[in-house]
């Protein structure tokens, strides 16, 4: 390497200097280019002057200088200073006339050559490369609109392909329309009916059955006549001996507590409600003429709850014995109100009021 040789910021250059007697060749190499510069002259030749060894006044025989060389010329039979053979050595670029300027120009030349194909000969440097070449920009632009050699397309990218596919039958095992029509012709729908005549033996079986809606004579029912003879008629029956009637017991119907308490008389005869505030007992609905009903009125854990009776249409009516009601005040106490419904008066007539249970 030449000491002090400048290099560009984007490449490294190997520089070798070979010294010959009449010229110096400077060769610059980069990664993919090389250039040769010749600088003349560098070293001047010194003619050998034959003389006897004793006449060599520039040679100190007793204390020779380091590197001194003598050579013997047999033609004249004399010794003399030898001309040193060319040796490889290095110089700073400033020691080679014009080298700095040449390298500066070479740096710009290499920038230009970087965009060209690699050449194999120094003679090719600076010459236009053989062939027709595109710039990198033109190449990039051209390739941007091209597809890779191996590439695919969606169905929508092929003109008319989707329409062609829509007109095709998917692969599989299919019957022809004729075969399908003939096959279905002998089949019944999943949901279908049959006439009686199409079911073997059905008519005979039905002939031995009674219709869904039918009647029987008393005589056709074994033991029915004897059972009926032991029963009393529904209208004006006559009983002998002791008659025992069944007892019907219904549990109390719990009413929902509300500002106006509603009662459906069709649900029973005994109604129970726990009062959580001052309330009104509304006119009961769905009553039956002569129906007797009992209301069980329970104070909640607070007590002191009051109850008013609805005295409007279908409501409650008081007589001369019981003209109003006042509930117990203690928490948890129970009072009972009894009434009977009169359809003629469209009122529930208060018959009884008992309190403090």
Short mmCIF file of C-alpha atoms in Angstrom, two decimals:
data_model
loop_
_atom_site.label_atom_id
_atom_site.label_comp_id
_atom_site.label_asym_id
_atom_site.label_seq_id
_atom_site.Cartn_x
_atom_site.Cartn_y
_atom_site.Cartn_z
CA UNK A 1 0.00 0.00 0.00
CA UNK A 2 1.28 3.53 -0.75
CA UNK A 3 1.45 5.49 2.49
CA UNK A 4 -0.93 8.43 2.49
CA UNK A 5 -2.89 7.18 -0.56
CA UNK A 6 -6.46 8.59 -0.37
CA UNK A 7 -9.42 6.21 -0.65
CA UNK A 8 -13.11 6.96 -1.31
CA UNK A 9 -15.65 6.60 1.51
CA UNK A 10 -17.49 3.76 -0.24
CA UNK A 11 -14.64 1.58 -1.57
CA UNK A 12 -11.20 0.30 -0.58
CA UNK A 13 -8.33 0.42 -3.09
CA UNK A 14 -5.23 -1.75 -3.07
CA UNK A 15 -2.33 0.17 -4.63
CA UNK A 16 0.96 -1.47 -5.60
CA UNK A 17 3.99 0.40 -6.91
CA UNK A 18 6.60 -1.38 -9.01
CA UNK A 19 9.84 0.52 -9.69
CA UNK A 20 11.66 -0.13 -12.95
CA UNK A 21 14.78 1.67 -14.15
CA UNK A 22 12.95 3.92 -16.58
CA UNK A 23 9.29 4.11 -15.29
CA UNK A 24 6.97 3.54 -12.37
CA UNK A 25 3.65 1.70 -12.84
CA UNK A 26 0.89 2.40 -10.33
CA UNK A 27 -1.95 -0.18 -10.34
CA UNK A 28 -5.17 0.58 -8.47
CA UNK A 29 -7.60 -2.30 -7.72
CA UNK A 30 -11.15 -2.08 -6.36
CA UNK A 31 -13.69 -4.86 -5.64
CA UNK A 32 -14.74 -5.14 -9.30
CA UNK A 33 -12.52 -2.72 -11.29
CA UNK A 34 -8.82 -2.03 -11.79
CA UNK A 35 -6.86 0.76 -13.42
CA UNK A 36 -3.16 1.14 -14.35
CA UNK A 37 -1.33 4.42 -14.37
CA UNK A 38 2.30 4.76 -15.64
CA UNK A 39 4.51 7.55 -14.30
CA UNK A 40 7.81 8.23 -16.10
CA UNK A 41 10.64 8.68 -15.30
CA UNK A 42 11.19 7.79 -11.67
CA UNK A 43 14.72 6.32 -11.35
CA UNK A 44 17.57 7.34 -13.65
CA UNK A 45 20.11 4.75 -14.73
CA UNK A 46 23.71 5.18 -13.59
CA UNK A 47 26.35 3.86 -15.96
CA UNK A 48 28.97 1.55 -14.51
CA UNK A 49 32.44 3.11 -14.76
CA UNK A 50 34.94 0.25 -14.62
CA UNK A 51 37.95 0.95 -12.45
CA UNK A 52 40.38 -0.88 -10.22
CA UNK A 53 39.20 -1.46 -6.74
CA UNK A 54 41.78 0.88 -5.32
CA UNK A 55 40.59 3.73 -7.55
CA UNK A 56 37.01 3.63 -6.20
CA UNK A 57 37.27 6.78 -4.13
CA UNK A 58 33.54 6.64 -3.27
CA UNK A 59 33.98 3.20 -1.68
CA UNK A 60 35.40 2.93 1.78
CA UNK A 61 37.04 -0.46 1.89
CA UNK A 62 37.84 -0.35 5.57
CA UNK A 63 34.43 0.90 6.72
CA UNK A 64 31.91 0.16 3.91
CA UNK A 65 28.47 1.77 4.17
CA UNK A 66 25.48 -0.46 4.77
CA UNK A 67 23.97 -1.48 1.48
CA UNK A 68 26.99 -0.74 -0.73
CA UNK A 69 27.30 -3.13 -3.72
CA UNK A 70 30.34 -3.85 -5.94
CA UNK A 71 30.35 -5.83 -9.11
CA UNK A 72 33.22 -7.30 -11.21
CA UNK A 73 33.21 -6.74 -14.98
CA UNK A 74 35.15 -9.64 -16.55
CA UNK A 75 35.31 -7.88 -19.90
CA UNK A 76 37.51 -5.17 -18.56
CA UNK A 77 38.64 -7.10 -15.47
CA UNK A 78 37.61 -4.35 -13.12
CA UNK A 79 35.43 -3.73 -10.02
CA UNK A 80 32.92 -0.99 -9.89
CA UNK A 81 29.71 0.17 -8.13
CA UNK A 82 26.83 -1.98 -9.14
CA UNK A 83 23.61 -0.49 -10.51
CA UNK A 84 20.98 -1.76 -8.07
CA UNK A 85 18.35 -4.08 -9.51
CA UNK A 86 14.78 -2.82 -9.48
CA UNK A 87 13.21 -3.51 -6.14
CA UNK A 88 9.61 -3.25 -4.94
CA UNK A 89 9.16 -0.38 -2.54
CA UNK A 90 6.56 2.13 -1.51
CA UNK A 91 6.26 5.89 -1.80
CA UNK A 92 3.78 8.36 -0.40
CA UNK A 93 1.55 9.66 -3.17
CA UNK A 94 3.17 13.09 -2.85
CA UNK A 95 6.50 11.53 -4.07
CA UNK A 96 4.93 10.49 -7.39
CA UNK A 97 4.38 13.46 -9.67
CA UNK A 98 0.69 13.94 -10.53
CA UNK A 99 -0.49 10.85 -8.63
CA UNK A 100 -2.79 12.73 -6.20
CA UNK A 101 -4.61 14.43 -9.08
CA UNK A 102 -4.80 11.16 -10.99
CA UNK A 103 -6.31 9.37 -8.02
CA UNK A 104 -8.85 12.15 -7.49
CA UNK A 105 -9.97 11.75 -11.10
CA UNK A 106 -9.95 7.99 -10.69
CA UNK A 107 -12.37 8.25 -7.73
CA UNK A 108 -14.92 9.97 -9.98
CA UNK A 109 -14.20 7.49 -12.76
CA UNK A 110 -14.91 4.56 -10.43
CA UNK A 111 -18.27 6.09 -9.47
CA UNK A 112 -19.19 6.00 -13.17
CA UNK A 113 -17.82 2.49 -13.67
CA UNK A 114 -19.83 1.18 -10.71
CA UNK A 115 -22.99 1.20 -12.85
CA UNK A 116 -21.28 -0.74 -15.69
CA UNK A 117 -20.59 -4.46 -16.07
CA UNK A 118 -17.29 -5.80 -14.73
CA UNK A 119 -14.47 -5.70 -17.31
CA UNK A 120 -11.47 -7.96 -17.37
CA UNK A 121 -8.83 -5.76 -18.95
CA UNK A 122 -7.33 -2.39 -17.94
CA UNK A 123 -7.78 -1.39 -21.57
CA UNK A 124 -11.53 -1.55 -21.09
CA UNK A 125 -11.53 1.13 -18.35
CA UNK A 126 -13.17 4.30 -19.59
CA UNK A 127 -14.58 2.61 -22.68
CA UNK A 128 -18.32 2.04 -23.18
CA UNK A 129 -19.13 -1.61 -22.38
CA UNK A 130 -20.23 -3.81 -25.24
CA UNK A 131 -23.95 -4.51 -25.47
CA UNK A 132 -27.23 -2.64 -24.87
CA UNK A 133 -27.85 -2.01 -21.14
CA UNK A 134 -30.67 -0.40 -19.16
CA UNK A 135 -30.13 1.76 -16.12
CA UNK A 136 -31.04 0.40 -12.70
CA UNK A 137 -33.98 2.85 -12.55
CA UNK A 138 -35.33 1.69 -15.91
CA UNK A 139 -34.85 -1.95 -14.92
CA UNK A 140 -36.65 -1.47 -11.56
CA UNK A 141 -39.53 0.40 -13.24
CA UNK A 142 -39.87 -2.26 -15.92
CA UNK A 143 -39.86 -5.16 -13.47
CA UNK A 144 -42.42 -3.45 -11.19
CA UNK A 145 -45.17 -4.07 -13.75
CA UNK A 146 -44.29 -7.73 -14.32
CA UNK A 147 -45.27 -10.94 -12.54
CA UNK A 148 -42.89 -13.66 -11.42
CA UNK A 149 -42.48 -16.56 -13.85
CA UNK A 150 -44.31 -18.76 -11.36
CA UNK A 151 -47.41 -16.94 -10.12
CA UNK A 152 -51.14 -17.46 -9.53
CA UNK A 153 -54.36 -15.55 -10.23
CA UNK A 154 -57.67 -15.37 -8.29
CA UNK A 155 -60.73 -16.41 -10.26
CA UNK A 156 -61.70 -12.74 -10.59
CA UNK A 157 -58.36 -12.06 -12.29
CA UNK A 158 -59.24 -14.25 -15.28
CA UNK A 159 -61.77 -12.64 -17.62
CA UNK A 160 -64.96 -14.69 -17.92
CA UNK A 161 -63.74 -17.54 -15.68
CA UNK A 162 -66.35 -17.04 -12.94
CA UNK A 163 -69.19 -17.00 -15.48
CA UNK A 164 -67.80 -20.17 -17.07
CA UNK A 165 -67.56 -21.91 -13.69
CA UNK A 166 -71.11 -20.87 -12.79
CA UNK A 167 -72.34 -22.79 -15.81
CA UNK A 168 -70.58 -26.00 -14.77
CA UNK A 169 -71.75 -28.89 -12.63
CA UNK A 170 -69.65 -29.71 -9.56
CA UNK A 171 -67.88 -33.05 -9.72
CA UNK A 172 -69.62 -35.98 -8.06
CA UNK A 173 -71.91 -38.94 -8.64
CA UNK A 174 -75.10 -37.63 -10.25
CA UNK A 175 -78.17 -39.16 -11.85
CA UNK A 176 -79.63 -37.77 -15.04
CA UNK A 177 -82.85 -35.78 -14.80
CA UNK A 178 -84.66 -38.57 -16.63
CA UNK A 179 -83.43 -41.21 -14.18
CA UNK A 180 -84.33 -38.96 -11.23
CA UNK A 181 -87.83 -38.29 -12.57
CA UNK A 182 -88.48 -41.99 -13.19
CA UNK A 183 -87.19 -42.91 -9.75
CA UNK A 184 -89.33 -40.35 -7.93
CA UNK A 185 -92.43 -41.29 -9.90
CA UNK A 186 -92.78 -44.51 -7.92
CA UNK A 187 -92.23 -42.92 -4.51
CA UNK A 188 -94.61 -41.27 -2.04
CA UNK A 189 -93.91 -38.00 -0.27
CA UNK A 190 -92.41 -38.20 3.24
CA UNK A 191 -95.74 -36.89 4.53
CA UNK A 192 -98.58 -38.66 2.71
CA UNK A 193 -101.92 -40.39 3.22
CA UNK A 194 -103.53 -43.65 2.14
CA UNK A 195 -107.10 -44.54 1.46
CA UNK A 196 -108.53 -47.39 3.53
CA UNK A 197 -108.59 -49.62 0.47
CA UNK A 198 -104.82 -49.21 0.07
CA UNK A 199 -104.13 -50.77 3.47
CA UNK A 200 -104.60 -54.51 3.40
CA UNK A 201 -107.21 -55.72 5.92
CA UNK A 202 -107.90 -52.25 7.32
CA UNK A 203 -111.54 -52.07 6.22
CA UNK A 204 -112.29 -55.47 7.78
CA UNK A 205 -110.65 -54.38 11.04
CA UNK A 206 -112.61 -51.11 11.10
CA UNK A 207 -115.89 -52.90 10.47
CA UNK A 208 -115.46 -54.64 13.82
CA UNK A 209 -114.91 -51.37 15.72
CA UNK A 210 -117.27 -48.72 17.09
CA UNK A 211 -117.03 -45.13 15.92
CA UNK A 212 -115.08 -42.70 18.13
CA UNK A 213 -118.35 -40.99 19.05
CA UNK A 214 -120.99 -43.62 19.79
CA UNK A 215 -123.61 -44.65 22.33
CA UNK A 216 -124.62 -47.81 24.11
CA UNK A 217 -127.92 -49.04 25.39
CA UNK A 218 -127.95 -49.78 29.11
CA UNK A 219 -128.45 -53.43 28.28
CA UNK A 220 -125.23 -53.43 26.26
CA UNK A 221 -123.16 -52.64 29.37
CA UNK A 222 -122.72 -55.59 31.65
CA UNK A 223 -124.00 -54.87 35.20
CA UNK A 224 -124.95 -51.26 34.42
CA UNK A 225 -128.66 -51.78 34.98
CA UNK A 226 -128.09 -53.32 38.41
CA UNK A 227 -125.76 -50.48 39.39
CA UNK A 228 -128.28 -47.85 38.34
CA UNK A 229 -131.07 -49.54 40.27
CA UNK A 230 -129.05 -48.93 43.48
CA UNK A 231 -128.72 -45.16 42.87
CA UNK A 232 -131.04 -42.28 43.76
CA UNK A 233 -132.20 -39.97 41.00
CA UNK A 234 -130.67 -36.50 40.77
CA UNK A 235 -134.01 -34.76 40.90
CA UNK A 236 -135.91 -35.05 44.21
CA UNK A 237 -134.27 -38.20 45.50
CA UNK A 238 -135.85 -40.07 48.39
CA UNK A 239 -133.50 -41.44 51.00
CA UNK A 240 -134.20 -43.95 53.73
CA UNK A 241 -132.09 -44.63 56.79
CA UNK A 242 -129.15 -42.41 57.75
CA UNK A 243 -127.80 -40.19 54.99
CA UNK A 244 -124.10 -39.32 55.28
CA UNK A 245 -122.89 -36.47 53.15
CA UNK A 246 -119.18 -36.01 52.34
CA UNK A 247 -117.32 -33.13 54.05
CA UNK A 248 -115.58 -30.66 51.84
CA UNK A 249 -112.70 -28.72 53.41
CA UNK A 250 -110.85 -26.05 51.47
CA UNK A 251 -107.68 -24.34 52.74
CA UNK A 252 -107.60 -20.52 53.04
CA UNK A 253 -106.80 -18.56 49.88
CA UNK A 254 -103.89 -16.18 50.57
CA UNK A 255 -104.54 -12.71 49.18
CA UNK A 256 -101.81 -10.33 47.99
CA UNK A 257 -101.31 -7.32 50.22
CA UNK A 258 -101.87 -4.02 48.41
CA UNK A 259 -103.33 -0.57 48.97
CA UNK A 260 -106.63 -2.04 47.73
CA UNK A 261 -106.81 -5.77 48.42
CA UNK A 262 -108.45 -7.80 45.63
CA UNK A 263 -110.51 -10.96 46.23
CA UNK A 264 -111.60 -13.49 43.57
CA UNK A 265 -114.63 -15.15 45.20
CA UNK A 266 -114.50 -18.02 42.69
CA UNK A 267 -111.27 -19.32 44.32
CA UNK A 268 -112.85 -20.29 47.67
CA UNK A 269 -114.70 -19.14 50.75
CA UNK A 270 -111.89 -18.49 53.26
CA UNK A 271 -109.42 -15.71 52.44
CA UNK A 272 -106.31 -14.64 54.43
CA UNK A 273 -104.19 -11.49 54.14
CA UNK A 274 -101.41 -9.95 56.26
CA UNK A 275 -101.65 -6.16 56.40
CA UNK A 276 -98.40 -4.25 55.96
CA UNK A 277 -100.08 -0.83 55.99
CA UNK A 278 -103.43 0.91 56.15
CA UNK A 279 -105.55 -0.85 53.50
CA UNK A 280 -108.95 -1.00 51.76
CA UNK A 281 -110.72 -4.33 51.12
CA UNK A 282 -112.00 -3.99 47.56
CA UNK A 283 -115.29 -5.35 46.20
CA UNK A 284 -114.81 -9.13 45.58
CA UNK A 285 -115.20 -10.36 42.02
CA UNK A 286 -116.95 -13.45 40.59
CA UNK A 287 -119.38 -13.97 43.51
CA UNK A 288 -122.27 -16.50 43.58
CA UNK A 289 -125.67 -15.57 44.99
CA UNK A 290 -125.87 -16.80 48.58
CA UNK A 291 -122.09 -17.44 48.78
CA UNK A 292 -120.70 -17.05 52.27
CA UNK A 293 -117.11 -15.87 52.70
CA UNK A 294 -114.73 -15.28 55.60
CA UNK A 295 -111.75 -12.86 55.58
CA UNK A 296 -108.92 -13.49 58.05
CA UNK A 297 -107.15 -10.14 58.66
CA UNK A 298 -103.66 -10.37 60.24
CA UNK A 299 -101.60 -7.47 61.64
CA UNK A 300 -97.93 -7.55 60.56
CA UNK A 301 -95.01 -7.27 63.00
CA UNK A 302 -95.58 -3.53 63.27
CA UNK A 303 -99.33 -3.58 64.06
CA UNK A 304 -101.78 -0.65 64.23
CA UNK A 305 -102.87 -1.29 60.61
CA UNK A 306 -106.38 -0.14 59.67
CA UNK A 307 -108.81 -1.56 57.10
CA UNK A 308 -111.67 0.17 55.27
CA UNK A 309 -114.36 -1.70 53.29
CA UNK A 310 -115.39 -0.81 49.73
CA UNK A 311 -119.12 -0.02 50.03
CA UNK A 312 -119.72 0.71 46.34
CA UNK A 313 -121.38 -1.58 43.76
CA UNK A 314 -120.65 -5.27 44.51
CA UNK A 315 -118.93 -4.06 47.70
CA UNK A 316 -119.82 -4.44 51.38
CA UNK A 317 -122.96 -3.30 53.25
CA UNK A 318 -123.46 -2.97 57.03
CA UNK A 319 -126.70 -3.67 58.95
CA UNK A 320 -128.04 -2.16 62.17
CA UNK A 321 -126.13 -4.60 64.41
CA UNK A 322 -122.70 -4.14 62.83
CA UNK A 323 -122.29 -0.67 61.42
CA UNK A 324 -118.46 -0.58 61.08
CA UNK A 325 -115.33 -2.54 61.95
CA UNK A 326 -112.19 -1.58 63.89
CA UNK A 327 -109.21 -3.91 63.72
CA UNK A 328 -107.03 -5.05 66.59
CA UNK A 329 -103.85 -2.98 66.94
CA UNK A 330 -101.34 -5.41 68.45
CA UNK A 331 -98.72 -6.91 66.14
CA UNK A 332 -99.67 -10.36 64.87
CA UNK A 333 -103.29 -10.22 66.00
CA UNK A 334 -106.03 -11.78 63.85
CA UNK A 335 -109.57 -10.47 63.19
CA UNK A 336 -112.32 -12.23 61.19
CA UNK A 337 -114.91 -10.65 58.90
CA UNK A 338 -117.90 -12.74 57.67
CA UNK A 339 -120.27 -11.77 54.85
CA UNK A 340 -122.84 -13.29 52.45
CA UNK A 341 -123.40 -12.18 48.88
CA UNK A 342 -126.85 -11.06 47.75
CA UNK A 343 -127.28 -10.96 44.02
CA UNK A 344 -130.51 -8.95 44.42
CA UNK A 345 -128.66 -6.21 46.32
CA UNK A 346 -125.33 -6.72 44.54
CA UNK A 347 -123.66 -6.41 47.92
CA UNK A 348 -121.70 -8.48 50.41
CA UNK A 349 -123.74 -8.24 53.62
CA UNK A 350 -121.56 -8.12 56.76
CA UNK A 351 -122.85 -10.78 59.13
CA UNK A 352 -120.08 -11.08 61.68
CA UNK A 353 -116.88 -9.48 62.96
CA UNK A 354 -114.72 -11.12 65.63
CA UNK A 355 -111.34 -9.71 66.74
CA UNK A 356 -108.33 -10.15 68.95
CA UNK A 357 -107.26 -13.72 68.22
#
